Coordinates of C-alpha atoms and ligand atoms in Angstrom, one line a residue:
M1120 CA -53.4 -8.6 -18.3
T1121 CA -51.8 -5.5 -17.2
R1122 CA -52.2 -6.4 -13.5
F1123 CA -50.8 -10.0 -14.2
R1124 CA -47.8 -8.6 -15.9
F1125 CA -47.3 -6.2 -13.1
T1126 CA -47.2 -9.0 -10.5
E1127 CA -45.1 -11.2 -12.8
N1128 CA -42.5 -8.3 -13.0
A1129 CA -42.5 -7.6 -9.5
R1130 CA -41.8 -11.3 -9.0
W1131 CA -38.9 -11.2 -11.2
Y1132 CA -37.5 -8.1 -9.6
G1133 CA -38.0 -9.5 -6.2
L1134 CA -36.1 -12.6 -7.2
G1135 CA -33.3 -10.6 -8.7
L1136 CA -32.9 -8.6 -5.7
A1137 CA -32.9 -11.6 -3.4
L1138 CA -30.1 -13.0 -5.6
A1139 CA -28.2 -9.9 -5.5
A1140 CA -28.5 -10.0 -1.8
A1141 CA -27.3 -13.6 -1.5
L1142 CA -24.3 -12.6 -3.9
V1143 CA -23.4 -9.7 -1.6
S1144 CA -23.6 -11.8 1.5
L1145 CA -21.6 -14.5 -0.1
A1146 CA -18.9 -11.9 -1.0
I1147 CA -18.8 -10.8 2.4
L1148 CA -18.4 -14.2 4.0
Q1149 CA -15.9 -15.1 1.3
Y1150 CA -13.8 -12.1 2.2
R1151 CA -13.9 -12.8 6.0
S1152 CA -13.3 -16.5 5.6
N1153 CA -10.2 -15.7 3.3
R1154 CA -8.8 -13.3 6.1
Q1155 CA -9.3 -15.9 8.7
L1156 CA -7.5 -18.4 6.5
R1157 CA -4.8 -15.9 5.9
D1158 CA -4.3 -15.5 9.7
V1159 CA -4.1 -19.3 10.3
L1160 CA -1.9 -19.8 7.3
Q1161 CA 0.5 -17.3 8.6
T1162 CA 0.8 -18.6 12.2
Q1163 CA 1.1 -22.1 10.8
M1164 CA 3.8 -21.2 8.3
R1165 CA 5.7 -19.3 11.1
A1166 CA 5.4 -22.6 13.4
N1167 CA 6.6 -24.8 10.6
V1168 CA 9.6 -22.7 9.9
Q1169 CA 10.5 -22.5 13.5
G1170 CA 10.0 -26.3 13.7
S1171 CA 12.1 -26.7 10.7
L1172 CA 15.0 -24.8 12.2
M1173 CA 14.7 -26.8 15.2
N1174 CA 15.0 -29.9 13.1
V1175 CA 18.3 -28.4 11.5
R1176 CA 19.5 -27.9 15.2
F1177 CA 18.8 -31.7 16.0
G1178 CA 20.4 -32.7 12.7
L1179 CA 23.5 -30.8 13.7
E1180 CA 23.4 -32.4 17.3
Q1181 CA 23.2 -35.8 15.7
E1182 CA 26.4 -35.0 13.9
L1183 CA 28.2 -33.9 17.0
S1184 CA 26.8 -36.3 19.4
P1185 CA 28.7 -39.4 18.2
I1186 CA 32.0 -37.6 18.6
C1187 CA 31.2 -36.4 22.2
N1188 CA 29.9 -39.9 23.0
T1189 CA 33.0 -41.8 21.4
L1190 CA 35.5 -39.4 22.8
L1191 CA 34.1 -39.5 26.4
P1192 CA 36.7 -41.2 28.9
S1193 CA 35.3 -43.6 31.6
A1194 CA 33.7 -42.2 34.6
N1195 CA 36.9 -41.9 36.8
P1196 CA 40.1 -42.3 34.7
Q1197 CA 43.2 -43.0 36.8
K1198 CA 45.4 -40.9 34.5
L1199 CA 45.2 -39.3 31.2
D1200 CA 45.0 -42.0 28.4
L1201 CA 46.1 -40.7 25.1
E1202 CA 46.0 -44.1 23.5
F1203 CA 42.3 -44.2 24.2
Y1204 CA 41.6 -40.9 22.3
A1205 CA 43.6 -42.0 19.4
R1206 CA 41.7 -45.3 19.2
E1207 CA 38.4 -43.9 19.7
F1208 CA 39.0 -41.0 17.1
S1209 CA 40.1 -43.7 14.6
Q1210 CA 37.0 -45.7 15.3
W1211 CA 34.7 -42.7 14.9
R1212 CA 36.3 -41.8 11.7
D1213 CA 35.7 -45.3 10.2
N1214 CA 32.1 -45.2 11.1
A1215 CA 31.2 -41.3 10.5
V1216 CA 29.0 -40.2 7.7
H1217 CA 31.2 -37.0 7.6
P1218 CA 34.5 -38.2 8.6
A1219 CA 36.0 -34.9 7.6
L1220 CA 34.0 -33.0 10.1
I1221 CA 36.9 -33.2 12.7
A1222 CA 39.9 -31.1 11.6
N1223 CA 42.2 -31.9 14.7
V1224 CA 42.1 -33.6 17.9
F1225 CA 44.1 -31.9 20.7
V1226 CA 44.7 -32.6 24.5
Y1227 CA 45.7 -29.5 26.7
T1228 CA 47.3 -31.2 29.7
H1229 CA 48.3 -29.7 33.2
A1230 CA 49.6 -33.0 34.3
N1231 CA 53.3 -31.6 34.5
A1232 CA 53.8 -28.2 32.7
P1233 CA 50.8 -26.9 30.7
E1234 CA 51.1 -28.7 27.3
L1235 CA 49.0 -28.8 23.9
L1236 CA 49.3 -32.0 22.3
R1237 CA 48.0 -32.9 18.7
L1238 CA 46.8 -36.2 17.4
E1239 CA 49.0 -36.8 14.3
A1240 CA 48.0 -39.0 11.2
A1241 CA 50.1 -41.9 12.8
G1242 CA 47.8 -42.1 15.7
K1243 CA 50.3 -40.4 18.2
F1244 CA 49.9 -37.2 20.1
K1245 CA 52.7 -34.6 19.6
S1246 CA 53.3 -31.5 21.4
E1247 CA 52.5 -28.4 19.4
D1248 CA 52.3 -24.5 19.9
W1249 CA 49.1 -23.0 20.4
P1250 CA 47.5 -21.8 17.3
A1251 CA 46.8 -18.0 17.4
R1252 CA 43.0 -18.3 17.1
F1253 CA 43.0 -20.9 20.1
V1254 CA 44.3 -18.3 22.6
P1255 CA 40.9 -17.0 23.8
L1256 CA 39.9 -20.7 24.4
R1257 CA 43.2 -21.4 26.4
E1258 CA 42.6 -18.5 28.8
E1259 CA 38.9 -19.7 29.3
L1260 CA 40.2 -23.2 30.0
D1261 CA 43.1 -22.1 32.3
K1262 CA 40.3 -20.7 34.6
F1263 CA 38.7 -24.1 34.8
S1264 CA 41.9 -26.0 35.4
A1265 CA 42.2 -24.1 38.9
T1266 CA 38.8 -25.5 39.9
D1267 CA 37.5 -28.6 41.7
S1268 CA 34.6 -29.3 39.6
P1269 CA 33.0 -32.9 40.2
F1270 CA 31.5 -32.6 36.5
L1271 CA 31.7 -30.4 33.5
P1272 CA 29.9 -31.3 30.3
W1273 CA 31.2 -30.9 26.7
M1274 CA 31.6 -27.3 25.8
I1275 CA 31.6 -25.7 22.5
E1276 CA 33.6 -22.6 21.2
E1277 CA 31.8 -21.5 18.0
N1278 CA 34.7 -19.0 16.9
I1279 CA 37.2 -21.8 16.1
P1280 CA 34.8 -23.8 16.1
A1281 CA 35.8 -26.5 18.6
L1282 CA 34.4 -28.9 21.2
A1283 CA 36.2 -29.1 24.7
L1284 CA 35.9 -31.6 27.3
P1285 CA 37.5 -31.1 30.8
T1286 CA 38.7 -34.2 32.4
R1287 CA 40.2 -35.3 35.9
D1288 CA 42.6 -38.0 37.1
A1289 CA 41.0 -39.9 39.8
P1290 CA 41.0 -39.3 42.8
T1291 CA 41.9 -35.7 42.6
P1292 CA 38.8 -33.4 42.0
R1293 CA 40.9 -31.0 40.0
I1294 CA 40.7 -30.7 36.3
R1295 CA 44.0 -32.0 34.8
S1296 CA 43.4 -31.8 31.1
F1297 CA 41.1 -30.9 28.3
L1298 CA 40.1 -32.8 25.2
I1299 CA 39.9 -30.2 22.3
V1300 CA 38.1 -31.4 19.1
Q1301 CA 38.6 -28.8 16.2
L1302 CA 35.8 -28.8 13.7
N1303 CA 36.1 -28.4 10.1
T1304 CA 34.2 -25.4 9.0
D1305 CA 34.3 -26.2 5.4
E1306 CA 32.7 -29.5 5.9
L1307 CA 30.1 -28.0 8.2
T1308 CA 29.1 -25.1 5.7
Q1309 CA 29.5 -26.8 2.4
H1310 CA 28.2 -30.3 3.1
I1311 CA 26.3 -30.7 6.6
L1312 CA 24.3 -27.3 6.8
P1313 CA 23.1 -27.4 3.1
E1314 CA 22.1 -31.1 3.5
L1315 CA 20.2 -30.2 6.6
A1316 CA 18.6 -27.1 5.2
N1317 CA 17.5 -29.0 2.1
R1318 CA 16.1 -31.8 4.3
Y1319 CA 14.1 -29.6 6.5
L1320 CA 13.4 -26.4 4.7
G1321 CA 13.1 -27.6 1.1
S1322 CA 10.6 -29.2 -1.3
N1323 CA 11.5 -31.0 -4.5
G1324 CA 15.2 -30.0 -4.5
H1325 CA 14.4 -26.3 -3.8
L1326 CA 14.5 -24.2 -0.8
D1327 CA 11.4 -22.4 0.0
Y1328 CA 13.3 -20.2 2.5
Q1329 CA 16.7 -18.5 2.6
V1330 CA 18.7 -20.0 5.5
A1331 CA 21.8 -18.8 7.2
L1332 CA 24.1 -19.6 10.0
I1333 CA 25.4 -16.3 11.6
T1334 CA 27.2 -15.3 14.7
A1335 CA 24.6 -13.0 16.3
N1336 CA 26.9 -10.6 18.0
A1337 CA 28.0 -7.0 17.3
Q1338 CA 30.1 -7.9 14.2
R1339 CA 27.8 -10.1 12.6
N1340 CA 29.6 -12.9 10.7
V1341 CA 27.7 -15.2 8.2
V1342 CA 29.1 -18.8 8.8
Y1343 CA 26.8 -20.3 6.2
S1344 CA 24.1 -18.9 3.8
S1345 CA 22.0 -20.6 1.4
D1346 CA 22.0 -17.3 -0.7
A1347 CA 24.8 -15.0 -1.4
S1348 CA 23.1 -11.9 0.3
F1349 CA 21.1 -13.5 2.9
G1350 CA 22.3 -13.2 6.6
S1351 CA 24.4 -10.1 6.1
D1352 CA 21.5 -7.8 5.9
R1353 CA 19.7 -6.8 9.0
H1354 CA 16.1 -7.4 7.8
A1355 CA 14.1 -9.3 10.5
P1356 CA 14.0 -13.0 9.5
D1357 CA 10.8 -15.0 9.8
A1358 CA 12.3 -17.4 12.2
Q1359 CA 15.6 -17.7 14.3
L1360 CA 17.1 -20.2 16.6
N1361 CA 20.1 -20.6 18.7
V1362 CA 22.2 -23.6 17.5
F1363 CA 23.4 -24.4 21.0
G1364 CA 22.0 -23.7 24.4
P1365 CA 18.4 -22.7 24.9
P1366 CA 16.9 -22.4 21.4
M1367 CA 15.2 -19.2 21.9
A1368 CA 16.1 -17.8 25.3
D1369 CA 18.5 -15.1 23.9
H1370 CA 15.5 -13.6 21.7
G1371 CA 12.8 -13.6 24.3
G1372 CA 11.2 -17.1 23.9
P1373 CA 11.4 -19.8 26.5
A1374 CA 13.1 -23.1 25.7
P1375 CA 10.8 -26.0 25.0
A1376 CA 10.3 -27.9 28.3
G1377 CA 12.3 -31.3 28.6
M1378 CA 14.3 -30.8 25.7
F1379 CA 17.6 -29.7 27.3
P1380 CA 18.8 -31.2 30.5
S1381 CA 18.9 -28.9 33.5
A1382 CA 22.8 -29.2 33.8
A1383 CA 23.1 -27.2 30.6
R1384 CA 20.1 -24.8 30.9
P1385 CA 21.2 -22.6 34.0
A1386 CA 24.8 -22.4 32.7
E1387 CA 23.6 -20.9 29.5
K1388 CA 22.5 -17.8 31.4
S1389 CA 25.9 -16.6 32.1
T1390 CA 29.4 -17.3 30.8
P1391 CA 32.2 -19.3 32.4
R1392 CA 34.2 -15.9 32.3
D1393 CA 31.3 -14.1 33.9
E1394 CA 30.8 -16.7 36.8
P1395 CA 33.5 -19.4 37.1
G1396 CA 33.3 -21.5 39.9
P1397 CA 33.4 -25.2 41.0
N1398 CA 29.9 -25.8 41.9
R1399 CA 28.0 -24.6 38.8
F1400 CA 27.7 -27.9 36.9
D1401 CA 26.3 -30.0 39.7
A1402 CA 24.2 -32.7 37.6
P1403 CA 25.4 -36.3 37.9
E1404 CA 28.2 -37.3 35.5
P1405 CA 26.7 -38.7 32.5
Q1406 CA 26.9 -42.3 31.5
R1407 CA 29.4 -43.1 28.6
R1408 CA 27.8 -43.3 25.2
E1409 CA 24.5 -42.2 26.7
P1410 CA 21.8 -41.9 24.1
G1411 CA 19.6 -38.8 24.0
P1412 CA 19.9 -35.2 23.3
L1413 CA 23.4 -33.7 23.3
R1414 CA 24.5 -31.6 26.4
L1415 CA 26.8 -28.9 25.1
Q1416 CA 27.8 -26.1 27.3
T1417 CA 28.4 -22.8 25.2
I1418 CA 31.6 -20.7 25.8
R1419 CA 30.8 -17.0 25.6
Y1420 CA 33.5 -14.3 25.9
S1421 CA 31.1 -11.4 26.7
R1422 CA 27.3 -10.8 27.3
D1423 CA 27.1 -9.6 23.7
D1424 CA 28.4 -12.8 22.3
R1425 CA 25.3 -14.9 21.3
G1426 CA 27.0 -17.6 19.4
W1427 CA 25.5 -19.3 16.3
T1428 CA 22.1 -18.4 15.4
L1429 CA 20.0 -20.1 12.4
I1430 CA 17.8 -17.7 10.7
A1431 CA 15.3 -18.3 8.0
R1432 CA 13.2 -16.1 5.7
H1433 CA 10.8 -17.0 3.2
R1434 CA 12.0 -16.4 -0.5
K1435 CA 9.1 -13.9 -1.2
G1436 CA 10.5 -11.6 1.5
S1437 CA 8.8 -12.8 4.5
V1438 CA 6.0 -15.3 5.6
E1439 CA 3.6 -12.4 5.5
A1440 CA 4.3 -11.6 1.9
A1441 CA 4.0 -15.1 0.8
V1442 CA 0.8 -15.5 2.6
A1443 CA -0.4 -12.3 1.1
S1444 CA 0.3 -13.3 -2.4
I1445 CA -1.6 -16.5 -1.8
Y1446 CA -4.4 -14.4 -0.1
H1447 CA -4.7 -12.1 -2.9
R1448 CA -4.7 -14.8 -5.5
N1449 CA -7.5 -16.7 -3.4
L1450 CA -9.5 -13.5 -3.1
A1451 CA -9.2 -12.6 -6.8
V1452 CA -10.3 -16.3 -7.7
S1453 CA -13.3 -16.3 -5.4
F1454 CA -14.3 -12.7 -6.4
G1455 CA -13.9 -13.7 -10.1
V1456 CA -16.2 -16.7 -9.4
L1457 CA -18.6 -14.4 -7.9
V1458 CA -18.4 -12.1 -10.8
V1459 CA -18.8 -14.9 -13.3
L1460 CA -21.9 -16.2 -11.3
S1461 CA -23.4 -12.6 -11.2
A1462 CA -22.7 -12.1 -14.9
T1463 CA -24.5 -15.5 -15.6
I1464 CA -27.5 -14.5 -13.4
V1465 CA -27.7 -11.1 -15.1
L1466 CA -27.5 -13.0 -18.6
V1467 CA -30.3 -15.6 -17.5
V1468 CA -32.5 -12.8 -16.3
V1469 CA -31.9 -10.7 -19.6
T1470 CA -32.3 -13.7 -21.8
S1471 CA -35.5 -14.8 -20.1
Q1472 CA -36.9 -11.2 -20.3
R1473 CA -36.1 -11.1 -23.9
A1474 CA -37.8 -14.6 -24.4
R1475 CA -40.7 -13.3 -22.7
R1476 CA -40.9 -10.2 -24.8
L1477 CA -40.5 -12.2 -27.9
A1478 CA -43.2 -14.4 -26.9
H1479 CA -45.4 -11.4 -26.4
L1480 CA -44.4 -10.0 -29.6
K1481 CA -45.2 -13.3 -31.4
M1482 CA -48.7 -13.1 -30.0
D1483 CA -49.0 -9.6 -31.0
F1484 CA -47.7 -10.7 -34.5
V1485 CA -50.3 -13.5 -34.7
A1486 CA -53.1 -11.0 -33.9
S1487 CA -51.9 -8.5 -36.3
V1488 CA -51.0 -10.9 -39.0
S1489 CA -54.6 -12.3 -38.8
H1490 CA -55.9 -8.7 -38.9
E1491 CA -53.7 -8.0 -42.0
L1492 CA -55.1 -11.3 -43.6
R1493 CA -58.6 -10.6 -42.8
T1494 CA -58.7 -7.0 -44.3
P1495 CA -57.8 -8.1 -48.0
L1496 CA -59.7 -11.3 -47.5
T1497 CA -62.9 -9.5 -46.7
G1498 CA -62.5 -7.3 -49.6
I1499 CA -62.0 -10.3 -51.9
V1500 CA -65.2 -12.0 -50.3
M1501 CA -67.2 -9.0 -50.7
A1502 CA -66.2 -8.1 -54.2
A1503 CA -66.7 -11.9 -55.3
Q1504 CA -70.1 -11.9 -53.4
N1505 CA -71.2 -8.9 -55.5
V1506 CA -70.2 -10.8 -58.6
A1507 CA -71.8 -13.8 -57.6
D1508 CA -75.2 -11.9 -56.8
G1509 CA -75.1 -10.4 -60.2
L1510 CA -74.4 -6.9 -59.3
V1511 CA -71.5 -6.6 -61.8
D1512 CA -73.7 -6.2 -65.0
N1513 CA -71.5 -4.2 -67.3
K1514 CA -67.8 -4.5 -68.6
E1515 CA -66.6 -1.3 -66.7
R1516 CA -67.8 -2.5 -63.3
A1517 CA -66.4 -6.0 -64.0
I1518 CA -62.9 -4.4 -64.6
R1519 CA -63.2 -2.3 -61.5
Y1520 CA -64.1 -5.5 -59.3
G1521 CA -61.3 -7.5 -61.0
A1522 CA -58.8 -4.8 -60.2
A1523 CA -60.1 -4.7 -56.6
I1524 CA -60.0 -8.5 -56.2
L1525 CA -56.3 -8.4 -57.8
G1526 CA -55.0 -5.7 -55.5
Q1527 CA -56.3 -7.4 -52.4
A1528 CA -55.0 -10.8 -53.5
Q1529 CA -51.5 -9.1 -54.2
Q1530 CA -51.5 -7.6 -50.8
L1531 CA -52.3 -11.1 -49.3
S1532 CA -49.5 -12.7 -51.3
E1533 CA -47.0 -9.8 -50.5
L1534 CA -47.6 -10.6 -46.7
I1535 CA -47.1 -14.3 -47.1
E1536 CA -44.1 -13.7 -49.0
Q1537 CA -42.8 -11.4 -46.3
I1538 CA -43.4 -13.9 -43.7
L1539 CA -41.6 -16.7 -45.8
L1540 CA -38.7 -14.4 -46.5
F1541 CA -38.4 -13.5 -42.7
S1542 CA -38.3 -17.2 -41.9
A1543 CA -35.6 -17.9 -44.6
T1544 CA -33.3 -15.1 -43.3
E1545 CA -33.8 -15.9 -39.8
K1546 CA -32.6 -19.5 -40.3
G1547 CA -29.9 -18.3 -42.6
R1548 CA -31.4 -20.2 -45.5
H1549 CA -31.9 -17.2 -47.9
Q1550 CA -29.8 -17.7 -51.1
Y1551 CA -27.9 -14.7 -52.1
Y1552 CA -26.6 -14.3 -55.8
F1553 CA -23.7 -11.8 -55.7
Q1554 CA -23.1 -9.6 -58.8
W1555 CA -22.0 -6.0 -59.6
V1556 CA -25.2 -3.8 -59.2
D1557 CA -25.5 -0.4 -60.7
I1558 CA -27.0 2.0 -57.9
S1559 CA -29.1 4.1 -60.1
E1560 CA -30.4 1.2 -61.9
I1561 CA -31.7 -0.4 -58.8
I1562 CA -33.3 2.8 -57.6
D1563 CA -35.2 3.3 -60.9
S1564 CA -36.2 -0.4 -60.6
V1565 CA -37.6 0.2 -57.0
L1566 CA -39.5 3.4 -58.1
K1567 CA -40.9 1.6 -61.0
R1568 CA -42.2 -1.2 -58.8
S1569 CA -43.7 1.2 -56.2
A1570 CA -45.1 3.4 -59.0
S1571 CA -48.9 2.6 -58.4
L1572 CA -48.4 3.0 -54.4
I1573 CA -46.7 6.3 -55.0
R1574 CA -49.4 7.4 -57.3
S1575 CA -52.1 6.4 -55.1
S1576 CA -50.7 8.2 -52.0
A1577 CA -49.8 11.3 -54.0
V1578 CA -46.3 11.3 -52.6
R1579 CA -43.8 13.7 -54.1
V1580 CA -40.2 11.6 -54.7
E1581 CA -37.3 13.7 -54.6
Q1582 CA -34.3 11.6 -56.1
S1583 CA -30.7 12.3 -55.9
I1584 CA -27.8 10.2 -57.0
E1585 CA -24.3 11.2 -57.1
P1586 CA -22.7 11.0 -60.5
D1587 CA -20.1 8.2 -61.2
L1588 CA -21.0 6.0 -58.3
P1589 CA -19.2 2.7 -58.5
A1590 CA -21.2 -0.4 -58.9
I1591 CA -21.4 -2.5 -55.8
W1592 CA -21.1 -6.3 -55.1
G1593 CA -24.5 -7.4 -53.9
D1594 CA -27.5 -9.3 -54.6
Y1595 CA -29.9 -7.4 -57.0
Q1596 CA -33.0 -8.9 -55.9
A1597 CA -32.3 -8.6 -52.0
L1598 CA -31.1 -5.0 -52.5
T1599 CA -34.4 -4.1 -54.4
Q1600 CA -36.4 -5.7 -51.6
C1601 CA -34.6 -3.7 -48.9
L1602 CA -35.0 -0.4 -50.6
Q1603 CA -38.6 -1.2 -51.6
N1604 CA -39.4 -2.1 -47.8
L1605 CA -37.9 1.4 -46.7
L1606 CA -39.7 3.1 -49.4
V1607 CA -43.1 1.6 -48.5
N1608 CA -42.4 2.5 -44.7
S1609 CA -41.7 6.1 -45.7
I1610 CA -45.0 6.3 -47.5
K1611 CA -46.8 4.3 -44.7
Y1612 CA -45.4 6.5 -41.8
G1613 CA -44.7 9.6 -44.0
G1614 CA -47.6 11.7 -42.5
Q1615 CA -49.3 14.6 -43.9
D1616 CA -46.2 16.0 -45.8
E1617 CA -46.4 13.5 -48.6
W1618 CA -42.7 13.7 -49.5
L1619 CA -40.0 11.3 -49.6
G1620 CA -36.3 11.6 -50.5
I1621 CA -34.1 8.8 -52.0
R1622 CA -30.4 9.5 -52.3
A1623 CA -27.2 7.7 -53.1
S1624 CA -23.8 9.2 -52.3
R1625 CA -20.3 8.2 -51.6
P1626 CA -19.1 9.9 -48.4
A1627 CA -15.6 11.2 -48.2
R1628 CA -15.0 9.2 -45.0
G1629 CA -15.2 5.3 -45.1
N1630 CA -15.1 3.4 -48.2
E1631 CA -18.7 2.9 -48.8
I1632 CA -21.9 3.6 -50.8
V1633 CA -24.8 5.0 -48.8
I1634 CA -28.3 4.9 -50.0
T1635 CA -30.8 6.9 -47.8
V1636 CA -34.7 6.7 -47.7
E1637 CA -36.0 9.9 -45.8
D1638 CA -39.4 11.1 -45.1
H1639 CA -41.0 13.9 -42.9
G1640 CA -43.4 11.7 -41.4
I1641 CA -44.4 10.7 -37.8
G1642 CA -40.7 9.9 -36.7
I1643 CA -39.7 7.4 -34.0
A1644 CA -39.4 8.0 -30.3
P1645 CA -35.7 7.6 -29.0
D1646 CA -36.6 4.7 -26.8
E1647 CA -38.1 2.8 -29.7
I1648 CA -35.1 3.2 -32.1
K1649 CA -33.5 0.0 -31.0
K1650 CA -36.8 -2.0 -30.7
I1651 CA -37.9 -1.4 -34.4
F1652 CA -35.3 -3.7 -35.6
E1653 CA -36.6 -6.6 -33.5
P1654 CA -38.8 -9.0 -35.4
F1655 CA -42.4 -8.4 -34.8
Y1656 CA -42.1 -5.1 -33.0
R1657 CA -44.5 -2.4 -34.1
S1658 CA -44.8 0.8 -32.4
P1659 CA -47.9 1.3 -30.3
A1660 CA -48.7 4.6 -32.1
V1661 CA -48.7 3.0 -35.7
T1662 CA -50.9 0.1 -34.4
S1663 CA -53.4 2.4 -32.6
A1664 CA -53.5 4.5 -35.8
Q1665 CA -54.4 1.3 -37.7
I1666 CA -51.5 1.4 -40.1
H1667 CA -51.1 -1.9 -41.7
G1668 CA -47.8 -3.9 -41.1
S1669 CA -46.4 -7.1 -39.8
G1670 CA -43.3 -5.7 -37.9
L1671 CA -41.0 -7.8 -40.0
G1672 CA -39.8 -5.4 -42.6
L1673 CA -36.9 -3.8 -40.9
S1674 CA -35.8 -7.0 -39.4
I1675 CA -35.6 -8.6 -42.9
V1676 CA -33.6 -5.4 -44.4
Q1677 CA -31.1 -5.7 -41.4
S1678 CA -30.5 -9.4 -42.1
M1679 CA -30.0 -8.9 -45.8
V1680 CA -27.9 -5.8 -45.6
A1681 CA -25.7 -7.6 -43.2
A1682 CA -25.5 -10.5 -45.4
M1683 CA -24.2 -8.2 -48.1
G1684 CA -21.6 -7.0 -45.7
G1685 CA -23.2 -3.6 -44.9
R1686 CA -25.3 -2.2 -42.2
L1687 CA -28.5 -0.5 -41.7
T1688 CA -28.8 2.8 -39.6
V1689 CA -31.5 5.3 -38.7
E1690 CA -31.9 8.8 -37.6
S1691 CA -35.3 10.1 -36.5
D1692 CA -37.0 13.0 -34.8
L1693 CA -40.4 12.2 -33.2
G1694 CA -43.0 14.2 -35.3
K1695 CA -40.5 15.5 -37.9
G1696 CA -39.4 12.5 -39.9
S1697 CA -36.9 9.7 -40.3
R1698 CA -34.0 8.9 -42.4
F1699 CA -33.0 5.1 -43.0
S1700 CA -29.6 4.6 -44.6
V1701 CA -28.1 1.3 -46.2
H1702 CA -24.5 1.4 -46.0
L1703 CA -22.6 -0.9 -48.4
P1704 CA -19.0 -1.5 -48.9
A1705 CA -17.6 0.1 -52.2
D1706 CA -14.8 -1.7 -54.0
K1707 CA -15.4 -5.0 -52.4
G1708 CA -15.9 -8.1 -54.8
P1709 CA -13.9 -9.9 -57.3
T1710 CA -11.1 -8.1 -59.4
P1711 CA -12.3 -6.7 -63.0
G1712 CA -11.0 -9.9 -64.6
E1713 CA -13.1 -12.0 -62.6
K1714 CA -16.2 -9.8 -63.1
A1715 CA -17.5 -11.1 -66.3
S1716 CA -17.5 -14.8 -65.3
V1717 CA -19.1 -14.3 -62.0
S1718 CA -21.8 -11.9 -63.5
L1719 CA -22.5 -14.9 -65.9
E1720 CA -22.5 -17.3 -63.1
A1721 CA -24.9 -15.1 -61.3
A1722 CA -27.3 -14.8 -64.3
A1723 CA -27.0 -18.6 -64.8
N1724 CA -28.1 -19.2 -61.2
R1725 CA -31.1 -17.0 -61.6
Ligands
LIG707 P1 -44.1 -2.7 -40.3 O1 -43.9 -1.5 -41.0 O2 -44.7 -3.8 -41.0 O3 -44.8 -2.4 -39.0 P2 -41.2 -2.7 -40.0 O4 -40.4 -3.7 -39.4 O5 -41.1 -2.2 -41.3 O6 -42.7 -3.2 -39.8 O7 -41.2 -1.5 -39.0 C1 -41.3 -1.6 -37.7 C2 -41.8 -0.5 -36.9 O8 -41.0 0.6 -37.1 C3 -43.1 0.1 -37.4 O9 -44.1 -0.5 -37.1 C4 -43.0 1.6 -37.2 O10 -43.3 1.7 -35.8 C5 -41.5 1.9 -37.3 N1 -41.1 2.5 -38.6 C6 -40.5 1.9 -39.5 N2 -40.2 2.9 -40.4 C7 -40.7 3.9 -40.2 C8 -40.7 5.4 -40.5 N3 -40.4 5.7 -41.8 N4 -41.2 6.4 -39.9 C9 -41.7 6.0 -38.6 N5 -41.7 4.9 -38.0 C10 -41.3 3.8 -38.7

């Protein structure tokens, strides 16, 4: 049996260890795959936000390309055609989604003396003085006017902002005039850019990223920002992109192949001011209203001038911070699941161990109850046999035999009562009848009931009841039963000293009455203290000493005391004795006015 238990236990522990190892491996795998996911997500989110900025750039190009295409004169105009510009502008305005995007249309002509003409509302061009902020642009354009360029594309000046297109009168190769389209910054920053940012960087009407359009030179200007402070601080954004020219060339990254025509790309590397010359733009002249990407040559006034840059940063501070918060949440959830799984496994193991122990205890109980039943039954059978055999031939012997049979029968009946009581308390079916109970009255009753046992075991009983103890609200029978169980145990396990103490007091701390039953007997080993309250448990020491019992008494006492709102405690020293205490709440129960009726009710219930 012992060998069987050993191998069974070893199997259980082996299984537990294997499960623990599997859980640890799972935790490590989970951790690793979470880290991999984090890295992938980080790269993906960075690529996505860069792609979204690229879409914003395309969106902006789509706003500008109809202007450039519409206002592009025929391949070789014979002379400056102002009416053409007026007509085409009016047509563009009628069809444009954002007609307010163009603030003014100018023509800077060198046909006779240099002159700036502005298109007025009536559709006529009128000579006008140069606005102050156009002066750097004029100086830049003057350099071009001295050159013989076969082709120059549309240019953009981002400080005004304005689009400029150099034109020639055939057959001269010289540039004779410039078309200048001044853009409306308010329309751009209050309508077009917010719409594009929401379209490409938002979800459900909410921007996941802060977006700004800045001029990325020494004095950094914020042209547009989705949030009040974003763009003016110098914290690194998650993604950035040139709005015109190569998307990332200024920031170290190559421009995506095939996206920008070769005519625009080499020109981006230097500025017209740095390197003006007739042969820089040598691509074939584009067809009018040509579909496809917009070719805009950026005008830079210095090497530091990087023009417009779109920047974006995640609302959580950065893509890393956003991913880290998702990563930590995922990690917490996965480890939480593993913890719950481990707890469940521990619970299953503990429960099954407990069930196995209970099954063993029940087997022990069956054996010990059979033994307990057999002893009095043998006594009864033997006494009855003697009577039947006619050995009881006088009155005195008959009385002795009768008393012996009665004693054994009572022992049997008590055992059966205890089993039935245990079954009732376990199922919660035991009926309690509450009433006000006087402590000294109940102790007297317990001592009277156990008088013959006390006498036969020659135990000295020391009794001490604190005067003026209040009555307690409890079940008289149940309380008597509890104290009697404790008292019988003190006699059974009371050892050589043959002494027991029974005390009732109301400690200064805690509003309760404590009834203590104490002995100087065999005591209980510390590792057994918890087990003795389990049903069917009997200490191996008492079983081997052949002290009778069922292992149910303390379990019954504990259930009953708990049902009366109290608790059962024990202090014990192995070999020195034990002290069991019933703690019951004082001053708990109906008010004095209710007292009489409840007592009557309790009496009627009996
Ligand atoms: P039983 O006395 O029928 O065995 P109990 O439930 O009353 O069942 O007690 C359970 C076990 O607790 C006992 O078998 C014994 O080992 C231990 N025990 C109970 N009371 C005492 C005591 N006063 N002194 C020593 N051991 C005790």
